[in-house]
Coordinates of C-alpha atoms in Angstrom, one line a residue:
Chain U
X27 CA -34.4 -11.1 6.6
X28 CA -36.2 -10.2 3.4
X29 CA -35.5 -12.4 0.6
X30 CA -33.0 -10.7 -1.9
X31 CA -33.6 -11.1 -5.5
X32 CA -30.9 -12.1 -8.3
X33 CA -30.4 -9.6 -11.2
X34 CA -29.1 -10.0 -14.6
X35 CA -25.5 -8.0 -15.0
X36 CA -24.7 -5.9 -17.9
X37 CA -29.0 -5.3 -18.7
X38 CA -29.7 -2.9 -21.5
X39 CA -30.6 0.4 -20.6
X40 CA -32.8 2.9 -22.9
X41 CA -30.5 5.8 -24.3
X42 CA -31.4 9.2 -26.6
X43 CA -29.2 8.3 -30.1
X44 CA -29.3 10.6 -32.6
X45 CA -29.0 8.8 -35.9
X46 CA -26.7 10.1 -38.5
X47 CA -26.5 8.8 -42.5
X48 CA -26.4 4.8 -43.5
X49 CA -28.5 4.9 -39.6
X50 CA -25.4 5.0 -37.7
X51 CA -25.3 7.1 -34.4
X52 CA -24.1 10.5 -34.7
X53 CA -24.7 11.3 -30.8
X54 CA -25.3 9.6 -27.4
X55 CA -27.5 11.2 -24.5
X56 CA -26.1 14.3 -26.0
X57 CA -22.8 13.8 -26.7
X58 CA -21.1 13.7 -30.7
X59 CA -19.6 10.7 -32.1
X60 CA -16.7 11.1 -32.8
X61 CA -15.6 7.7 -34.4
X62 CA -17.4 3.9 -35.2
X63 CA -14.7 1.2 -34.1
X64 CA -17.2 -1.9 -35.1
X65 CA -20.3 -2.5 -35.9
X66 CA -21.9 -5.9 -36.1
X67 CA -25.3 -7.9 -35.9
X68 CA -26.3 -10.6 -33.2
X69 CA -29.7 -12.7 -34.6
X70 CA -30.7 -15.2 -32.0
X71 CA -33.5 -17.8 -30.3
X72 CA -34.9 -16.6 -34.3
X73 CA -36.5 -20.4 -34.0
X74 CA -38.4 -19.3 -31.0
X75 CA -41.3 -17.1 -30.6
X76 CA -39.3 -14.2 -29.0
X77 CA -36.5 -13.8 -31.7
X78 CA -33.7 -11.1 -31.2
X79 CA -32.0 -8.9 -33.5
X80 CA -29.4 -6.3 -32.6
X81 CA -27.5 -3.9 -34.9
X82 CA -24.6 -3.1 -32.3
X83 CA -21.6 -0.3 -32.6
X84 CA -18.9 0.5 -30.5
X85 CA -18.2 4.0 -30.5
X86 CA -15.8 6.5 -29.2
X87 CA -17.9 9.6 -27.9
X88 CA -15.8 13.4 -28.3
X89 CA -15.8 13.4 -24.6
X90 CA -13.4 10.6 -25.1
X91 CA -15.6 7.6 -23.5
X92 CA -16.1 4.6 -25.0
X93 CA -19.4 3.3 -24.8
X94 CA -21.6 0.5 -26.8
X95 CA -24.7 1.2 -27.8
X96 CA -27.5 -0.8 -29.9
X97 CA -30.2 -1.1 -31.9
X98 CA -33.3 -3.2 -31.3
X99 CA -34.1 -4.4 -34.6
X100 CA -37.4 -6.0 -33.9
X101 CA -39.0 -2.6 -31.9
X102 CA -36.5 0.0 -33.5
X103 CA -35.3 1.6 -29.6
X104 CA -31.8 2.4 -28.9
X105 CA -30.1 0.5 -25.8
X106 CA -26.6 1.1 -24.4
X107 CA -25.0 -1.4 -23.0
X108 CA -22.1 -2.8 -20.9
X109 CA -20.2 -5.3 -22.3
Chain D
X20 CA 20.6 21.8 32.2
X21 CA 19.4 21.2 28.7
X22 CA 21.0 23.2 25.2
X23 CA 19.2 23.6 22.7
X24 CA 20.8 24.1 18.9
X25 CA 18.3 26.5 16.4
X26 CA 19.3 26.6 13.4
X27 CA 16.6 28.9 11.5
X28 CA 15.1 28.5 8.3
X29 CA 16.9 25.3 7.7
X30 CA 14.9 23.7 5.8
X31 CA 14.1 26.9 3.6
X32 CA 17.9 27.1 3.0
X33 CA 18.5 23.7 2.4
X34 CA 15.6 23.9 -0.3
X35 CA 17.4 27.3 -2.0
X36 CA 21.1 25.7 -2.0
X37 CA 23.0 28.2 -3.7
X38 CA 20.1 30.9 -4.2
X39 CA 20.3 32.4 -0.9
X40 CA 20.1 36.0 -2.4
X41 CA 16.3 34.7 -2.3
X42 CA 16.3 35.3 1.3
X43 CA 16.0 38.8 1.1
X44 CA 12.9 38.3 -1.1
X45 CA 9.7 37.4 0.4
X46 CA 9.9 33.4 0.0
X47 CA 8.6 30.4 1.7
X48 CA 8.7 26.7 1.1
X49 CA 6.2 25.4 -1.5
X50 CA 3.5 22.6 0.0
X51 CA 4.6 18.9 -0.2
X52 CA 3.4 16.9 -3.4
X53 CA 0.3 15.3 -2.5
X54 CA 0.2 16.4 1.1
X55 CA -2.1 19.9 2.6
X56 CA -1.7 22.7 1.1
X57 CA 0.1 25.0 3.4
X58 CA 3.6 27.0 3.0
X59 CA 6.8 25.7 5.2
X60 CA 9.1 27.9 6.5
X61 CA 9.2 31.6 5.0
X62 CA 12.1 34.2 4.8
X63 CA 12.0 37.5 7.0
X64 CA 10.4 39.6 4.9
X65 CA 7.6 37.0 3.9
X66 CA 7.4 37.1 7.7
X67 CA 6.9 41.1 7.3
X68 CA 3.7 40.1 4.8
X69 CA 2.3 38.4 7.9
X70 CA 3.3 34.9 6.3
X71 CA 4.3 32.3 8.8
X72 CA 4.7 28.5 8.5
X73 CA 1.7 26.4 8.3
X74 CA -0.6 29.0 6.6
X75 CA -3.0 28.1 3.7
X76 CA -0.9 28.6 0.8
X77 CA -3.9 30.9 -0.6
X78 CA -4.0 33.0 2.7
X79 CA -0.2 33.1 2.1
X80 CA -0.5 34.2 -1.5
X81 CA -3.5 36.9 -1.2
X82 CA -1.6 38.1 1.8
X83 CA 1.5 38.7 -0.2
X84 CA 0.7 38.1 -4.0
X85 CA 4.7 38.6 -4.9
X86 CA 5.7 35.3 -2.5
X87 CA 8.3 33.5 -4.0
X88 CA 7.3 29.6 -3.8
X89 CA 10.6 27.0 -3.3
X90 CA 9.9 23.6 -4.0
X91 CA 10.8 21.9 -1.2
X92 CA 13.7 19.2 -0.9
X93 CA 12.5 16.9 1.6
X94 CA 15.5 14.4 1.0
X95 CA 18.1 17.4 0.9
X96 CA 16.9 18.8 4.2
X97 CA 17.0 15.2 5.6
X98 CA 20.7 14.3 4.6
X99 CA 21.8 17.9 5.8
X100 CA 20.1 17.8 9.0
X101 CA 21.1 14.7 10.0
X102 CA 25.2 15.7 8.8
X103 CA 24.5 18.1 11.9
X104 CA 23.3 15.8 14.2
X105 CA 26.2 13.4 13.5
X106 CA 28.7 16.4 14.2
X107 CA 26.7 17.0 17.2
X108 CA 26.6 13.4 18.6
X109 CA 30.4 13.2 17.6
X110 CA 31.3 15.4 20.7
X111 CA 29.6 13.3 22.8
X112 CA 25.6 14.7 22.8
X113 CA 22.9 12.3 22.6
X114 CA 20.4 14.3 20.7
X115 CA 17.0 15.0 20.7
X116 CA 15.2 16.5 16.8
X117 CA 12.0 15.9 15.6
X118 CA 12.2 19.0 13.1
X119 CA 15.1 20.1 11.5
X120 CA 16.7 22.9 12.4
X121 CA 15.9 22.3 16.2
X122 CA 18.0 19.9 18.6
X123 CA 18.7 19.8 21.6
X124 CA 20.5 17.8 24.0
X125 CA 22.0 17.8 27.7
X126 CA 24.6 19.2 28.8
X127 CA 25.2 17.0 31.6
X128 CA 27.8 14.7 31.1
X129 CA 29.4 16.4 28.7
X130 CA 31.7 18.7 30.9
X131 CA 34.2 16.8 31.7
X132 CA 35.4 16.4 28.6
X133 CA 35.2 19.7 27.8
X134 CA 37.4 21.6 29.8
X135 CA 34.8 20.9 33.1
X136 CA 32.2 23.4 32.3
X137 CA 29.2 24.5 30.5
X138 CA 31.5 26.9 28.5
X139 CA 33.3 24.2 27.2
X140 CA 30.3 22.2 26.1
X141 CA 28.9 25.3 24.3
X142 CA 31.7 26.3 22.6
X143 CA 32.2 22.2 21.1
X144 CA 28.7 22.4 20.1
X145 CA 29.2 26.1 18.1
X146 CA 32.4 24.8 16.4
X147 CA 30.4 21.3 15.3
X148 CA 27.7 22.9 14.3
X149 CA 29.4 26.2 12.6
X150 CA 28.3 29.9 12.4
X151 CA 24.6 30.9 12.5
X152 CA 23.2 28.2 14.7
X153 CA 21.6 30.0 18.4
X154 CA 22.0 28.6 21.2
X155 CA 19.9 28.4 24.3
X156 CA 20.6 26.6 27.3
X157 CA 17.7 26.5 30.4
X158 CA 17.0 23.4 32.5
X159 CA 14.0 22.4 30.2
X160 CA 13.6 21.6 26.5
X161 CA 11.2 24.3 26.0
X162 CA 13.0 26.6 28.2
X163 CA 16.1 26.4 26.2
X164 CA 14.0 26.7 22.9
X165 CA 12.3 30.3 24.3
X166 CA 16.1 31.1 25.2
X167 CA 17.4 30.2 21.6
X168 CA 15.0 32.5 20.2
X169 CA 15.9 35.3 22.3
X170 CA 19.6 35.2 20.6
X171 CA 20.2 37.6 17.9
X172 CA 21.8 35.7 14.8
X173 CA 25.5 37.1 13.7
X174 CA 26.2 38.7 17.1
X175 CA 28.9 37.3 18.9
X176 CA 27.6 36.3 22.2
X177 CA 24.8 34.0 20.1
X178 CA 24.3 32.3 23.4
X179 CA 21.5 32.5 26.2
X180 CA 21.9 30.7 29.2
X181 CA 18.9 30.7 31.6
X182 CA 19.9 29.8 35.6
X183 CA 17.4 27.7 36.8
X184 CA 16.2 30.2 39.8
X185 CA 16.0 32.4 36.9
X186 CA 13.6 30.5 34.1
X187 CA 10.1 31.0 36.2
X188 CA 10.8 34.8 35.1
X189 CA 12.6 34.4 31.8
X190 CA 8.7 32.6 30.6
X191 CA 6.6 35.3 32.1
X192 CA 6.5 37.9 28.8
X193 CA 7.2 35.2 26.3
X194 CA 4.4 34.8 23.7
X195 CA 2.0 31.5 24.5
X196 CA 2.1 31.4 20.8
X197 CA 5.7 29.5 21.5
X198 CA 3.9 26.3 23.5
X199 CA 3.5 25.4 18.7
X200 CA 7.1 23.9 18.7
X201 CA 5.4 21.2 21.0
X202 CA 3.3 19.2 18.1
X203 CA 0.3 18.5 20.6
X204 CA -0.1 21.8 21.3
X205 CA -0.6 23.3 17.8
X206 CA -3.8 24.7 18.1
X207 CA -3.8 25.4 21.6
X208 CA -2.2 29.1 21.5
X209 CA -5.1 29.9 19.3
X210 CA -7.8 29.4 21.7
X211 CA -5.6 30.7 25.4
X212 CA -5.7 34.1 22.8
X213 CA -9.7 33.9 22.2
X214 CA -10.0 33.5 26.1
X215 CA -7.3 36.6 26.4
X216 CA -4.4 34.6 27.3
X217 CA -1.7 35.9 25.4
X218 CA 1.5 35.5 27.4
X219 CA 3.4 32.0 29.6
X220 CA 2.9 33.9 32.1
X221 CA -0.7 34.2 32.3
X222 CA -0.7 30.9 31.1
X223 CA 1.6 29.9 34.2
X224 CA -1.0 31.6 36.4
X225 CA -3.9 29.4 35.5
X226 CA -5.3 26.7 38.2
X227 CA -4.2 23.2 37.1
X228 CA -7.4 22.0 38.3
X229 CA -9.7 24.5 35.4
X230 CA -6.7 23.7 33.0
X231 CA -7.1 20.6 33.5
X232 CA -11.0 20.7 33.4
X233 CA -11.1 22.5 29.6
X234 CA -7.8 21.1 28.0
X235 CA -7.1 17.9 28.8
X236 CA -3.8 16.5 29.0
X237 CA -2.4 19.4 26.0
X238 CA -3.5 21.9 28.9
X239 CA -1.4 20.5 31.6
X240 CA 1.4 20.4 29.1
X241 CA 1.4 23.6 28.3
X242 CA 0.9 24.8 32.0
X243 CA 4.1 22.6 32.9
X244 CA 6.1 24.3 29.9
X245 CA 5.0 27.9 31.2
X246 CA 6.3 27.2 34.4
X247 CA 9.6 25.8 33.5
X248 CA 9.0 22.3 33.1
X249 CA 9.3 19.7 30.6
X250 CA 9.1 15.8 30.1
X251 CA 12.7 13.8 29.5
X252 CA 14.5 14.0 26.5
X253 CA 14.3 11.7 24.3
X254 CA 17.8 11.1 22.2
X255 CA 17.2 9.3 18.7
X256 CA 18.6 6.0 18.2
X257 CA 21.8 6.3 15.7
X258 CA 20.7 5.7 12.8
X259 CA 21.6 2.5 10.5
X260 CA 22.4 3.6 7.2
X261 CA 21.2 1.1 4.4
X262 CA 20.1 2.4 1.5
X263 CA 20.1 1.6 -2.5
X264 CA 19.9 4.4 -5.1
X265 CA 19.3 3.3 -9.0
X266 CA 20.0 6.3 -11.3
X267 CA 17.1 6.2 -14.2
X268 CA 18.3 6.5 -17.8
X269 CA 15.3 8.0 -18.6
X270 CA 12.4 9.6 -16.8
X271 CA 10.9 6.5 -16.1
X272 CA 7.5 5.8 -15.1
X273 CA 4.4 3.4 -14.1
X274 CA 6.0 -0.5 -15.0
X275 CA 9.4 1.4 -14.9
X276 CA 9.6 2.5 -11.9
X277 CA 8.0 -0.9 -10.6
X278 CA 10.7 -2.4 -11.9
X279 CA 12.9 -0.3 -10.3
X280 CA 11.8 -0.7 -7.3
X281 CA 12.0 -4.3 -7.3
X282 CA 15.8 -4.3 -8.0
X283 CA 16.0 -1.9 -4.8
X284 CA 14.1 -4.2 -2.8
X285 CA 15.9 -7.2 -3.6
X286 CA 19.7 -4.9 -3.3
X287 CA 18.5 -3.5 0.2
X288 CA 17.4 -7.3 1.2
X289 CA 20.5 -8.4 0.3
X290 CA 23.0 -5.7 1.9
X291 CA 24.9 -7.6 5.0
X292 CA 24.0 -4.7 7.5
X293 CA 20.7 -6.2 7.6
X294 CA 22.1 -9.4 9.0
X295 CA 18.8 -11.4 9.0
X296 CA 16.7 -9.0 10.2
X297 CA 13.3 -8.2 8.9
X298 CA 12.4 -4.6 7.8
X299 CA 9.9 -2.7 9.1
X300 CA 9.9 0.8 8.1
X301 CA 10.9 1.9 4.7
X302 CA 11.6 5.3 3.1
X303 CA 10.9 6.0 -1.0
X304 CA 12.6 8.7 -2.3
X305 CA 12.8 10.3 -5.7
X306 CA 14.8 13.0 -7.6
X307 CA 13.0 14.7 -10.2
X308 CA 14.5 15.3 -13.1
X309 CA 13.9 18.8 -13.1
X310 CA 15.0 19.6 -10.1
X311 CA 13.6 18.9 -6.0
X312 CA 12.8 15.9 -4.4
X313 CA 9.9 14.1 -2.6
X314 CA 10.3 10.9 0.0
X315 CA 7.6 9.2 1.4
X316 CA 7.8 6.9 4.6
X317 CA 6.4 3.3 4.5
X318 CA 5.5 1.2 7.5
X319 CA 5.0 -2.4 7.2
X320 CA 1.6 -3.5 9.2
X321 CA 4.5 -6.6 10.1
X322 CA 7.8 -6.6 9.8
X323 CA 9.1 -8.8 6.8
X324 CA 11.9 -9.7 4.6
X325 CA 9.5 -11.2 1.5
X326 CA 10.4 -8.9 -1.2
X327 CA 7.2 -9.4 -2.8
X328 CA 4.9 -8.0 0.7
X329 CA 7.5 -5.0 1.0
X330 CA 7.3 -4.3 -2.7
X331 CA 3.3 -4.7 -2.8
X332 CA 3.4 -2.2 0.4
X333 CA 5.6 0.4 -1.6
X334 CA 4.5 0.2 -4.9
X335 CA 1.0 2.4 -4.5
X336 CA 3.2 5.1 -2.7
X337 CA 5.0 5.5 -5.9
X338 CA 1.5 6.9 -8.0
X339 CA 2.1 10.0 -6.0
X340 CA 4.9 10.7 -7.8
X341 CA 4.3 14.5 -9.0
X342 CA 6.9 14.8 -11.7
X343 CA 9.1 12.7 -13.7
X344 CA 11.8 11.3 -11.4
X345 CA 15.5 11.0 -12.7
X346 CA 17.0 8.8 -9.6
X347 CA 14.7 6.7 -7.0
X348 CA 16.5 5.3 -3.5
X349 CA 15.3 3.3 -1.1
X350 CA 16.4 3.6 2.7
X351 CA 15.3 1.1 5.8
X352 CA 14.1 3.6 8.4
X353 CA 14.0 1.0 11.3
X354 CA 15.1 -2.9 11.3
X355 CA 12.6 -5.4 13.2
X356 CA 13.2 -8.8 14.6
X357 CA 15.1 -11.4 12.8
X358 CA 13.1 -12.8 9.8
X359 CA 11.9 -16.3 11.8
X360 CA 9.0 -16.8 8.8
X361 CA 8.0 -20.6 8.9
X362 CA 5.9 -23.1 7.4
X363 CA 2.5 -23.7 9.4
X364 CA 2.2 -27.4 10.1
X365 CA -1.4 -27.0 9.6
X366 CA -2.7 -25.0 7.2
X367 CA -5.3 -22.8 9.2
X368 CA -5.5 -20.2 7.0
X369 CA -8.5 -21.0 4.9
X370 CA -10.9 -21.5 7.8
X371 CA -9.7 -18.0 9.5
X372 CA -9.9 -16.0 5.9
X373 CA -13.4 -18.2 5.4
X374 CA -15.0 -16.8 9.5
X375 CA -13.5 -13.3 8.8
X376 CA -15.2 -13.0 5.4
X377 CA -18.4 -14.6 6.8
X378 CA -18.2 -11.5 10.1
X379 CA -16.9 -8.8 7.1
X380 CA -20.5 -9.8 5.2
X381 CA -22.7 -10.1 7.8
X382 CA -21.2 -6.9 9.2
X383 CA -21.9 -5.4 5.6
X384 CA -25.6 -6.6 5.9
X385 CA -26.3 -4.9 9.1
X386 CA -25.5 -1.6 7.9
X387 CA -26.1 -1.6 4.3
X388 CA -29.3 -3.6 4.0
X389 CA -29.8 -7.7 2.6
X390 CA -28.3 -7.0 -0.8
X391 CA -25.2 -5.1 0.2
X392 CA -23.1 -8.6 -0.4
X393 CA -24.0 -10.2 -3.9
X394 CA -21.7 -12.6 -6.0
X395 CA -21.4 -12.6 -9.4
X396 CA -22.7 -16.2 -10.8
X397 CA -21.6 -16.7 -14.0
X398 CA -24.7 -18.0 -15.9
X399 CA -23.8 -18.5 -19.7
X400 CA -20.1 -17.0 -20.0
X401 CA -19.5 -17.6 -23.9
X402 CA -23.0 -16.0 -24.7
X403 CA -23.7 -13.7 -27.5
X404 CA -26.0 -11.7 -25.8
X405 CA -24.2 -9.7 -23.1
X406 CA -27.0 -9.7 -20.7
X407 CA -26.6 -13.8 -20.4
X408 CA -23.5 -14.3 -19.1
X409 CA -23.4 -13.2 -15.5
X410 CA -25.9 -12.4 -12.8
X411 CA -25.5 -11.1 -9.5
X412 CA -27.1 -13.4 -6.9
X413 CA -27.3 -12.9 -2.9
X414 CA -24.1 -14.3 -1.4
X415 CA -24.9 -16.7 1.1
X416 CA -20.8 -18.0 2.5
X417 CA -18.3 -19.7 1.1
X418 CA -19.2 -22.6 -1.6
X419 CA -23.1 -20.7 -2.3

């Protein structure tokens, strides 16, 4: 039996946003924005050598999905994730 | 000898109610909510189209583009159907019906209390079942079907009796397309045309043994119905009646109707008929509100009286609900053993569910690879960072 690994749930994956004024999305992988519902910051491990900071937004695509995406404040790439 | 009652197009008719002048248009029964698409029965000149029952509703409709669709009313055909049954059994037939509009029964028996002949039987049966109905009497179930059909409606003498020296013959130019009213043999007429065999009596004609050979059982059916012979009737059970009905105020859906349903469950439970049996088929029917009805049957894997098992079996029939339902009933289609549902003295049944998940996983593993049966392990739950709460690890049993 070959050994099976464990793997982190919910990982951020690399997505296409199209920013829009004050920086805040105006598409996802394509798809308009068609409202913010929040928005907020998560700073942490900022006393370690690997410090991360995330400018999050929950957002309601046209297409009607609801999807979070975020962006890595540290390397400036765009990440949507599952909460 | 064995009669057999046709009532035609009963189920179209009992779907049009009072709009009968529809009959004279080309019309046929809409496909059942959620079930395949094909037409029901269709009026004569949807027949003259080339429409027949069980055709793809889009052959149906490019075959005859003006074809009048009636949604159907499964629970009206039902109550009607069996209102004719009752009248039948009430002169002393025990019937057989698997469809509506078709019964049949035997006539043996029966004569001696009316009048001492078939006559008598014949004419107690027309007067139960009133004007329209056909009659066929042969000494098989199919027989007496094939004779039926032979009757012209509104005539007088709407009666066929085949003498049993006389049915061998009777078959012979009949259509092998008849051997459909037999459910097992559906598709069978189709295939005895490829290979040329259009008539009983060809079919009649064949060698058991290469019948046999190519068909399988459905062959030898059909080759014992061709030659004027059929298995034993089989009369239903009189039914029980127990049934609940809740009118809704409103078109009610999703939590609503769950509701509903519960207060159904717990009236039919408590209706005295039941006298301590459990239940173990159940029928859901609904009423839309604008008009037609749908029912769907539920079986219970085991028979039970625990409202909450028989409402978790019924409630997922109710999402295929098509429209807005104004009254929903619940009916017991068949009673099982008395409830005897004990307390185990030992409670077994966390070792058995712990062995069958261990055989459902490694089962899992064998055809889906190592990593077809992970748990989620719960790492830091309350963290900020999405990515740090769970994990999915390999699942090694219970307790990993």
């Amino acid at each position: 039996m070959t050994p099976v690994r464990s793997r982190r749930l919910g990982a951020p994956r690399p997505v296409a946003v199209r920013v829009g004024p004050a920086d805040r999305p105006a598409g996802v992988g394509g798809s308009p924005v068609e409202s913010v519902l929040e928005e907020w910051v998560v700073e942490d491990r900022w006393w370690t050598g690997r410090a991360l900071r995330r400018r999050y937004f929950e957002l309601v695509l046209v297409d009607g999905r609801n999807t979070v995406v975020f962006q890595d404040l540290t390397q400036q790439g765009w990440y949507s994730q599952r909460d | 000898m064995v009669v057999c009652v046709l009532l035609a197009r009963f189920e179209l008719l009992a779907a049009l109610g009072d709009r009968r002048a529809l009959l004279s248009e080309p019309a046929a029964l809409a496909p059942e909510a959620g079930r395949e698409q094909m037409v029901g029965e269709v009026s004569a000149p949807a027949e003259a189209f080339g429409v027949v029952r069980g055709m793809r509703l889009g052959e149906a409709l490019s075959r005859c583009p003006e074809l009048r669709l009636v949604p159907p009313d499964p629970e009206g055909v039902r109550t009607l159907w069996n209102e004719v049954l009752d009248r039948l059994e009430r002169i002393g037939a025990a019937v057989e019906s698997d469809r509506a509009g078709i019964a049949y029964f035997a006539a043996r028996g029966l004569e001696g209390i009316h009048g001492g002949d078939l006559a008598g039987v014949l004419s107690a049966a027309r007067r139960a079942v009133g004007p329209g109905a056909r009659l066929g009497v042969a000494p098989s179930r199919f027989a007496s079907y094939a004779a039926a059909l032979q009757v012209r409606p509104r005539r007088t003498e709407s009666t066929l009796v085949v003498p049993p020296e006389e049915v061998g013959g009777f078959l012979v130019p009949l259509p092998a397309a008849l051997l459909r009213v037999r459910p097992e043999l559906q598709a069978l007429p189709e295939v005895l045309g490829r290979l040329g065999i259009r008539t009983l009596g060809e079919v009649a004609a064949l060698p058991p043994r290469a019948v046999s050979e190519r068909f399988g059982h459905p062959g030898l059916l059909a080759l014992d119905l061709a030659r004027g012979r059929d298995t034993v009737l089989e009369p239903r059970r009189p039914p029980e009646p127990v049934s609940e009905q809740l009118e809704l105020p409103e078109a009610a859906s999703g939590p609503q109707l769950e509701r509903a349903l519960e207060m159904l469950v717990a009236r039919v439970l408590a209706r005295p008929e039941r006298r301590g049996r459990t239940l173990r088929g159940l029928a859901v029917s609904a009423r839309f509100v604008a008009g037609g009805t749908w029912r769907a049957t539920v079986t219970l894997r085991r028979a039970s009286a625990d409202p909450a098992r028989i409402r978790l079996a019924l409630v997922p029939r109710l999402a295929e609900l098509p429209a807005p339902a104004g009254s929903i009933a619940l009916e017991v289609a068949a009673f099982g053993p008395p409830a005897h549902d004990q307390g185990r003295l030992l409670d077994e049944e966390g070792a058995a569910r712990r062995a069958r998940l261990g055989e459902a996983v490694r089962q899992a593993r064998q055809s889906a690879g190592d990593d077809a049966a992970m748990r989620i392990l719960e790492v830091d739950p309350r963290s900020r960072v999405p990515e740090r709460r769970a994990a999915l690890t390999p699942f090694l049993g219970e307790g990993s």
